[in-house]
Structures are given as C-alpha cells and as structure tokens.
Short mmCIF file of C-alpha atoms in Angstrom, two decimals:
data_model
loop_
_atom_site.label_atom_id
_atom_site.label_comp_id
_atom_site.label_asym_id
_atom_site.label_seq_id
_atom_site.Cartn_x
_atom_site.Cartn_y
_atom_site.Cartn_z
CA UNK A 1 -96.71 53.50 138.15
CA UNK A 2 -98.22 56.91 137.46
CA UNK A 3 -96.50 59.95 135.97
CA UNK A 4 -97.58 63.53 135.49
CA UNK A 5 -96.15 65.30 132.47
CA UNK A 6 -95.80 69.01 131.67
CA UNK A 7 -95.27 70.19 128.09
CA UNK A 8 -94.75 73.82 127.15
CA UNK A 9 -92.00 74.07 124.55
CA UNK A 10 -94.04 76.36 122.27
CA UNK A 11 -97.50 77.94 122.39
CA UNK A 12 -99.33 74.91 123.79
CA UNK A 13 -99.33 74.10 127.49
CA UNK A 14 -100.18 70.47 128.14
CA UNK A 15 -100.65 68.46 131.33
CA UNK A 16 -101.00 64.69 131.08
CA UNK A 17 -101.29 61.84 133.56
CA UNK A 18 -100.49 58.29 132.48
CA UNK A 19 -100.55 54.88 134.16
CA UNK A 20 -98.23 52.01 133.28
CA UNK A 21 -99.79 48.83 134.74
CA UNK A 22 -97.42 46.89 137.01
CA UNK A 23 -98.40 43.64 135.32
CA UNK A 24 -97.55 45.02 131.88
CA UNK A 25 -99.85 45.81 129.00
CA UNK A 26 -100.87 49.03 127.32
CA UNK A 27 -100.48 52.37 129.03
CA UNK A 28 -103.66 53.98 130.35
CA UNK A 29 -104.29 57.68 129.72
CA UNK A 30 -105.88 59.15 132.82
CA UNK A 31 -105.88 62.80 131.73
CA UNK A 32 -104.66 64.77 128.71
CA UNK A 33 -105.42 68.49 128.96
CA UNK A 34 -104.10 71.30 126.79
CA UNK A 35 -104.48 75.06 126.53
CA UNK A 36 -103.16 77.08 123.59
CA UNK A 37 -101.87 80.63 123.43
CA UNK A 38 -103.41 82.09 120.26
CA UNK A 39 -101.87 85.23 118.76
CA UNK A 40 -103.75 87.63 116.43
CA UNK A 41 -103.92 86.88 112.67
CA UNK A 42 -100.75 87.88 110.86
CA UNK A 43 -98.63 87.58 114.00
CA UNK A 44 -96.54 84.83 115.54
CA UNK A 45 -96.30 84.06 119.25
CA UNK A 46 -93.52 85.83 121.13
CA UNK A 47 -91.58 83.87 123.78
CA UNK A 48 -92.37 86.34 126.60
CA UNK A 49 -96.12 86.30 125.87
CA UNK A 50 -96.17 82.52 125.54
CA UNK A 51 -94.28 82.08 128.82
CA UNK A 52 -96.74 84.39 130.57
CA UNK A 53 -99.62 82.30 129.24
CA UNK A 54 -98.02 79.12 130.59
CA UNK A 55 -97.42 80.64 134.04
CA UNK A 56 -101.05 81.78 134.25
CA UNK A 57 -102.53 78.44 133.26
CA UNK A 58 -100.23 75.74 134.64
CA UNK A 59 -101.65 75.45 138.18
CA UNK A 60 -105.27 75.24 137.10
CA UNK A 61 -104.43 72.66 134.40
CA UNK A 62 -102.59 70.47 136.92
CA UNK A 63 -105.56 70.67 139.28
CA UNK A 64 -107.94 69.87 136.45
CA UNK A 65 -105.82 66.90 135.33
CA UNK A 66 -105.69 65.41 138.83
CA UNK A 67 -109.46 65.79 139.14
CA UNK A 68 -110.08 64.22 135.73
CA UNK A 69 -107.75 61.31 136.53
CA UNK A 70 -109.46 60.74 139.86
CA UNK A 71 -106.19 60.69 141.80
CA UNK A 72 -104.25 62.85 144.27
CA UNK A 73 -100.61 63.87 144.21
CA UNK A 74 -99.87 60.97 146.60
CA UNK A 75 -100.61 58.56 143.74
CA UNK A 76 -98.05 60.17 141.40
CA UNK A 77 -94.64 58.47 141.21
CA UNK A 78 -92.75 61.10 139.21
CA UNK A 79 -93.11 64.55 137.66
CA UNK A 80 -91.92 64.80 134.04
CA UNK A 81 -91.25 67.97 132.08
CA UNK A 82 -89.99 69.01 128.66
CA UNK A 83 -86.28 69.73 128.97
CA UNK A 84 -86.01 70.74 125.30
CA UNK A 85 -85.83 71.51 122.47
CA UNK A 86 -88.14 74.49 122.23
CA UNK A 87 -88.52 78.19 122.95
CA UNK A 88 -86.41 79.37 125.86
CA UNK A 89 -88.87 81.39 127.95
CA UNK A 90 -91.80 78.91 127.76
CA UNK A 91 -89.43 76.02 128.55
CA UNK A 92 -88.14 77.86 131.62
CA UNK A 93 -91.65 78.43 132.91
CA UNK A 94 -92.50 74.74 132.61
CA UNK A 95 -89.19 73.67 134.21
CA UNK A 96 -89.83 75.95 137.21
CA UNK A 97 -93.36 74.55 137.55
CA UNK A 98 -92.06 70.98 137.44
CA UNK A 99 -89.43 71.72 140.10
CA UNK A 100 -92.10 73.28 142.29
CA UNK A 101 -94.35 70.21 142.04
CA UNK A 102 -91.41 67.85 142.60
CA UNK A 103 -90.38 69.65 145.79
CA UNK A 104 -93.93 70.25 147.02
CA UNK A 105 -94.98 66.64 146.51
CA UNK A 106 -91.56 65.06 147.22
CA UNK A 107 -91.53 63.24 143.87
CA UNK A 108 -88.74 62.33 141.47
CA UNK A 109 -88.15 64.77 138.61
CA UNK A 110 -87.67 63.54 135.02
CA UNK A 111 -86.42 65.77 132.21
CA UNK A 112 -87.71 64.57 128.82
CA UNK A 113 -86.60 65.22 125.25
CA UNK A 114 -89.60 66.66 123.41
CA UNK A 115 -88.90 64.68 120.22
CA UNK A 116 -88.59 61.38 122.10
CA UNK A 117 -91.95 62.12 123.71
CA UNK A 118 -93.58 62.41 120.29
CA UNK A 119 -92.00 59.19 119.04
CA UNK A 120 -92.77 57.04 122.07
CA UNK A 121 -96.35 58.28 122.31
CA UNK A 122 -96.84 57.57 118.62
CA UNK A 123 -95.50 54.03 119.02
CA UNK A 124 -97.72 53.44 122.04
CA UNK A 125 -100.92 54.68 120.42
CA UNK A 126 -100.47 53.14 116.96
CA UNK A 127 -98.67 49.92 117.85
CA UNK A 128 -95.95 50.54 115.24
CA UNK A 129 -93.06 48.19 116.03
CA UNK A 130 -89.89 49.55 114.46
CA UNK A 131 -90.91 52.22 111.94
CA UNK A 132 -89.07 54.94 110.13
CA UNK A 133 -90.28 58.07 111.92
CA UNK A 134 -91.14 61.31 110.16
CA UNK A 135 -91.15 63.98 112.85
CA UNK A 136 -92.70 67.19 111.52
CA UNK A 137 -93.64 70.18 113.63
CA UNK A 138 -93.27 73.92 113.94
CA UNK A 139 -89.74 73.60 115.27
CA UNK A 140 -88.44 70.30 113.92
CA UNK A 141 -88.28 68.30 110.71
CA UNK A 142 -86.47 64.97 111.00
CA UNK A 143 -86.45 61.50 109.45
CA UNK A 144 -85.49 59.06 112.19
CA UNK A 145 -84.84 55.34 112.63
CA UNK A 146 -83.93 53.37 115.76
CA UNK A 147 -80.62 51.55 116.14
CA UNK A 148 -78.49 50.51 119.14
CA UNK A 149 -80.49 52.36 121.81
CA UNK A 150 -80.57 55.66 119.92
CA UNK A 151 -83.06 57.30 117.62
CA UNK A 152 -80.75 58.09 114.69
CA UNK A 153 -81.43 61.13 112.51
CA UNK A 154 -81.17 60.18 108.83
CA UNK A 155 -82.30 63.52 107.42
CA UNK A 156 -83.56 66.88 108.60
CA UNK A 157 -84.36 70.45 107.64
CA UNK A 158 -81.28 72.52 106.89
CA UNK A 159 -82.93 75.80 107.81
CA UNK A 160 -86.52 76.31 109.03
CA UNK A 161 -88.86 73.49 109.99
CA UNK A 162 -91.77 72.53 107.75
CA UNK A 163 -94.31 73.68 110.33
CA UNK A 164 -92.56 77.02 110.64
CA UNK A 165 -92.73 77.40 106.86
CA UNK A 166 -96.50 76.84 106.94
CA UNK A 167 -97.02 79.11 109.95
CA UNK A 168 -95.06 81.97 108.42
CA UNK A 169 -96.98 81.72 105.16
CA UNK A 170 -100.20 81.85 107.15
CA UNK A 171 -98.96 85.18 108.53
CA UNK A 172 -98.28 86.40 105.00
CA UNK A 173 -101.93 85.74 104.09
CA UNK A 174 -103.16 86.98 107.52
CA UNK A 175 -104.82 83.61 108.12
CA UNK A 176 -106.25 83.05 111.60
CA UNK A 177 -104.06 81.28 114.18
CA UNK A 178 -107.16 79.66 115.70
CA UNK A 179 -107.12 76.70 116.10
CA UNK A 180 -103.75 76.59 114.30
CA UNK A 181 -102.32 78.31 111.20
CA UNK A 182 -101.22 75.03 109.60
CA UNK A 183 -104.70 73.56 110.04
CA UNK A 184 -106.29 76.59 108.38
CA UNK A 185 -103.86 76.37 105.45
CA UNK A 186 -104.84 72.70 105.08
CA UNK A 187 -108.52 73.63 104.83
CA UNK A 188 -107.85 76.32 102.21
CA UNK A 189 -105.63 73.93 100.22
CA UNK A 190 -108.54 71.50 99.82
CA UNK A 191 -110.18 74.05 97.49
CA UNK A 192 -107.01 74.72 95.47
CA UNK A 193 -106.91 73.54 91.83
CA UNK A 194 -103.80 75.03 90.23
CA UNK A 195 -100.34 73.72 91.08
CA UNK A 196 -97.87 76.60 90.83
CA UNK A 197 -94.17 76.11 90.25
CA UNK A 198 -92.12 76.36 93.46
CA UNK A 199 -88.51 75.42 94.34
CA UNK A 200 -88.11 71.74 95.23
CA UNK A 201 -85.08 71.55 97.50
CA UNK A 202 -83.96 68.08 98.56
CA UNK A 203 -80.26 67.64 99.23
CA UNK A 204 -79.51 63.98 99.84
CA UNK A 205 -81.54 63.14 102.93
CA UNK A 206 -82.07 66.77 103.94
CA UNK A 207 -84.59 69.45 102.98
CA UNK A 208 -84.60 73.22 102.78
CA UNK A 209 -87.79 75.26 103.16
CA UNK A 210 -86.64 78.89 103.38
CA UNK A 211 -86.35 79.32 99.60
CA UNK A 212 -89.82 77.86 99.08
CA UNK A 213 -91.22 80.28 101.65
CA UNK A 214 -89.52 83.23 99.95
CA UNK A 215 -90.93 82.17 96.57
CA UNK A 216 -94.48 81.63 97.78
CA UNK A 217 -94.34 85.02 99.55
CA UNK A 218 -93.47 86.62 96.20
CA UNK A 219 -96.48 84.90 94.61
CA UNK A 220 -98.71 86.06 97.46
CA UNK A 221 -97.55 89.64 96.89
CA UNK A 222 -98.35 89.29 93.19
CA UNK A 223 -101.81 87.97 94.04
CA UNK A 224 -102.52 91.03 96.19
CA UNK A 225 -101.11 93.41 93.58
CA UNK A 226 -103.01 92.07 90.54
CA UNK A 227 -106.40 93.52 91.37
CA UNK A 228 -107.80 92.60 87.96
CA UNK A 229 -106.97 88.95 88.55
CA UNK A 230 -103.95 86.74 88.03
CA UNK A 231 -104.88 84.15 85.40
CA UNK A 232 -103.64 80.58 85.12
CA UNK A 233 -101.86 80.25 81.75
CA UNK A 234 -103.49 76.90 80.92
CA UNK A 235 -107.07 77.19 82.15
CA UNK A 236 -107.47 80.96 82.11
CA UNK A 237 -109.00 80.80 85.58
CA UNK A 238 -108.06 83.18 88.37
CA UNK A 239 -105.30 82.14 90.75
CA UNK A 240 -106.53 82.24 94.34
CA UNK A 241 -104.94 82.07 97.76
CA UNK A 242 -106.38 78.55 97.98
CA UNK A 243 -104.14 77.70 95.00
CA UNK A 244 -101.14 79.11 96.85
CA UNK A 245 -101.87 76.98 99.91
CA UNK A 246 -102.43 73.92 97.72
CA UNK A 247 -99.15 74.45 95.83
CA UNK A 248 -97.14 74.96 99.01
CA UNK A 249 -98.51 71.82 100.63
CA UNK A 250 -98.06 69.62 97.57
CA UNK A 251 -94.45 70.71 97.10
CA UNK A 252 -93.17 70.45 100.66
CA UNK A 253 -95.03 67.20 101.37
CA UNK A 254 -93.60 65.62 98.22
CA UNK A 255 -90.14 66.47 99.54
CA UNK A 256 -90.91 64.83 102.88
CA UNK A 257 -92.26 61.70 101.19
CA UNK A 258 -89.10 61.42 99.08
CA UNK A 259 -86.65 61.49 101.97
CA UNK A 260 -88.84 59.18 104.06
CA UNK A 261 -88.96 56.61 101.27
CA UNK A 262 -85.18 56.78 100.93
CA UNK A 263 -84.80 56.10 104.66
CA UNK A 264 -87.18 53.14 104.43
CA UNK A 265 -85.09 51.64 101.65
CA UNK A 266 -81.89 52.18 103.61
CA UNK A 267 -83.01 50.49 106.84
CA UNK A 268 -85.27 47.91 105.19
CA UNK A 269 -88.42 49.03 107.01
CA UNK A 270 -91.97 48.81 105.67
CA UNK A 271 -93.52 51.03 108.35
CA UNK A 272 -93.74 54.81 108.61
CA UNK A 273 -94.80 56.61 111.77
CA UNK A 274 -95.72 60.29 111.37
CA UNK A 275 -95.49 62.36 114.57
CA UNK A 276 -95.54 66.06 115.43
CA UNK A 277 -98.15 68.74 114.87
CA UNK A 278 -97.88 68.73 111.06
CA UNK A 279 -98.50 64.97 111.21
CA UNK A 280 -102.21 65.76 111.71
CA UNK A 281 -102.39 66.96 108.11
CA UNK A 282 -104.60 64.54 106.18
CA UNK A 283 -102.98 65.34 102.83
CA UNK A 284 -99.53 64.48 104.18
CA UNK A 285 -100.89 61.20 105.54
CA UNK A 286 -102.54 60.47 102.18
CA UNK A 287 -99.38 61.14 100.16
CA UNK A 288 -97.30 59.04 102.56
CA UNK A 289 -99.84 56.20 102.37
CA UNK A 290 -99.62 56.14 98.56
CA UNK A 291 -95.84 55.81 98.75
CA UNK A 292 -95.96 53.17 101.48
CA UNK A 293 -98.58 51.05 99.71
CA UNK A 294 -96.39 50.97 96.60
CA UNK A 295 -93.66 49.51 98.83
CA UNK A 296 -96.18 47.10 100.41
CA UNK A 297 -95.81 49.00 103.64
CA UNK A 298 -98.07 50.87 106.03
CA UNK A 299 -98.38 54.31 107.58
CA UNK A 300 -99.15 54.99 111.23
CA UNK A 301 -100.37 58.36 112.51
CA UNK A 302 -102.40 59.71 115.39
CA UNK A 303 -105.09 62.36 115.67
CA UNK A 304 -104.70 65.87 117.09
CA UNK A 305 -104.88 64.64 120.70
CA UNK A 306 -101.43 63.10 120.35
CA UNK A 307 -99.88 64.70 117.22
CA UNK A 308 -100.08 68.23 118.57
CA UNK A 309 -97.84 68.97 121.58
CA UNK A 310 -99.33 67.46 124.73
CA UNK A 311 -98.45 66.59 128.29
CA UNK A 312 -99.29 62.90 128.03
CA UNK A 313 -96.38 62.21 125.66
CA UNK A 314 -93.97 63.78 128.17
CA UNK A 315 -95.49 61.72 130.99
CA UNK A 316 -95.21 58.53 128.92
CA UNK A 317 -91.60 59.01 127.78
CA UNK A 318 -90.60 60.17 131.24
CA UNK A 319 -92.15 57.12 132.89
CA UNK A 320 -90.38 54.81 130.43
CA UNK A 321 -87.07 56.40 131.47
CA UNK A 322 -87.99 56.41 135.18
CA UNK A 323 -88.66 52.67 135.11
CA UNK A 324 -85.07 52.11 133.98
CA UNK A 325 -83.77 54.01 137.03
CA UNK A 326 -83.34 57.42 135.38
CA UNK A 327 -84.11 60.65 137.24
CA UNK A 328 -83.07 64.29 136.99
CA UNK A 329 -81.39 65.88 140.00
CA UNK A 330 -82.71 69.28 141.03
CA UNK A 331 -79.37 70.88 140.16
CA UNK A 332 -79.64 69.42 136.64
CA UNK A 333 -83.30 70.32 136.06
CA UNK A 334 -82.48 72.94 133.48
CA UNK A 335 -83.93 73.36 130.00
CA UNK A 336 -82.27 73.84 126.65
CA UNK A 337 -83.45 75.16 123.30
CA UNK A 338 -81.17 72.68 121.52
CA UNK A 339 -81.57 69.04 122.54
CA UNK A 340 -81.14 66.64 119.65
CA UNK A 341 -83.12 63.43 119.34
CA UNK A 342 -80.00 61.27 119.05
CA UNK A 343 -78.51 62.57 122.31
CA UNK A 344 -80.87 60.43 124.42
CA UNK A 345 -79.94 56.89 125.44
CA UNK A 346 -83.05 54.74 124.95
CA UNK A 347 -82.49 52.21 127.75
CA UNK A 348 -86.06 50.89 127.61
CA UNK A 349 -85.59 49.41 124.12
CA UNK A 350 -83.27 46.57 123.06
#
C-alpha cells in the first residue's frame, strides 16, 4: 500500500509518499519533500502569511514528490492530511488541498493527528519498541507513554510549548529564522560559558515556560542596556548573548529530563524516544542520554528529516490507520487547532 501525506500545521509544508510492503517489513520512504516559510529576523510567522505560502507551494510539491517516488496518482491508495493540532489558517489550506486530491484522484481521505504522526514515524525510524516519548516542538510539549490503545499524556506544558519559548527568545535577540530560530539558538549556546540563574518550574509531571521566558527577556534587556559590559560576578568576564542562550537551554532541558525520568520510573520503561522539532537539538539528546545511561536505558532520536514537521510522518500514521479500516468521510474532513494525542484510538497496536 502507498500513501501520500500532507503536513502544514505550522510554517513548514511537507509532502511525503510512503510504501508499506504487503508482505510486511519496514516501511519504504519514496519521497519526503518540505518547504519552509521563513519570516524576517525578530518576527514570528503569521497564520495568514503561512497559509498563503502553503497554497502557493502545495501543488508543485505534490508533483515533485510523485516524480521523485517514480509513481503516478493511480498507485496511491489514500491521501492523508494533518487534521490538527496546529495553526488554523495553515491547517485549513492543507485540508482543502487534501480534499481536492482525494476527489480528483478518487482516493480515500485520512485525517491524522499531528502528534501521532511524530510518534509513529519516530518508532518506525529508530526501532524503539515501547518507549516513553518526549514530544517537544513549537506548539507542543508532552511526556507520553502507550497503554490500552492510547498514547497517554503523563505530563505537559502548562502554558507555552518549549519550542515556542525558544522561538520567542530568538525574536528578542533578533536572531535569524533561517533555517530555524531554535537551531540558531543551539549554535550560539555552544559558545556560552556562564550559567545564569533562571526560574526552574516543574510542577509534578508538568512544566511552565512563560516565567522563564519573561526572566530571560529581562536579562536580554539588561545586556543591551549595559553598554560598558555586564560582568560575571565570579569570573569577571563579560556576559554575552551566547551565555543567555546557553542558560536558557540548560534550564529548560533539565526540566524536560526530570519529568521524562519520572515517567520512565512510573511505567517501568528503559527507553526514551524524542520526537518533534526541538528533538533535533543535540544538547537535549546529550542530556537525556546521560540520564538514560544512569538508568541503564537508551535514547532514540531522529535527524532533521523526521524530527522537523514533514509529510512522510502523516503518510505513515495515516496508512497505519487506513490498514485497520479507518477513513475520513468528506463531510468530516475538517481541521482543528486542538486535537489531543490521547483522543486517538491506536487500533494498529495491541
């Protein structure tokens, strides 16, 4: 079976084509194409501008994906799209495109939960069996474990997502959004040396990032104001914006490691799977690996092809559901900005 997947819940438009062999075995990625809407430094991406980008690019990306896969629309069994969660206007554009392809090609339509797409693609690529999942992105922060055909949320962000915290701080420093603000913060943080004191807000299994963002914004304003140099009290060296990026990363990643470890202890798992765009961060992977090794466990993560939003994860999760008999009627092919991970019945797992 072959599925085509469309992802466009935020500023990345992805088209993926995947093959599930009829005799079983690993899925085969036939095409995985992505195009990103990049806003100017110091600015975020507005829903209307992002949706316009998706509408402009979707047809040519579908054509390019079919060409790269070496197939025609006759070979496709179903068209999958991101039903939610995400930004309203971009989601609507992708849903309309998916309906158009479904009607034009006379193919079944499959609405997919964005978070489930990340998890199932991560499991497929890494081979993780039954891990605790840390899902970290610009719009979501969740610690998840599987039980009784649901991905259960053990902990989550109480306010803004970890990726949103990083993105908004990048705007404060007017860091470039190309290729991604979080990636550019990661590169600056590698040169940071001084760990500044920031709020550490873990409440049970949940985290809060808005207070940390407010505090680091205050420090950034101080850095800009102190023209003569803001000195570290211990070393006497100047505090730099690299130090701010370093301090922010170390603090928020330590919080994520803490709640993930607590979930591992609760469910008795020795595996961690990191998914979502922030999951590309090498420092987060390193910190999680230290924790997991102390528990005699292991960490699984993917590279930017699969961590960052992509169409292939939607195609894969959609095809898993389609093989169980699931499909989305045209009248139900809506999208929603709020679509929780634990709302989806995972019929393809025991």
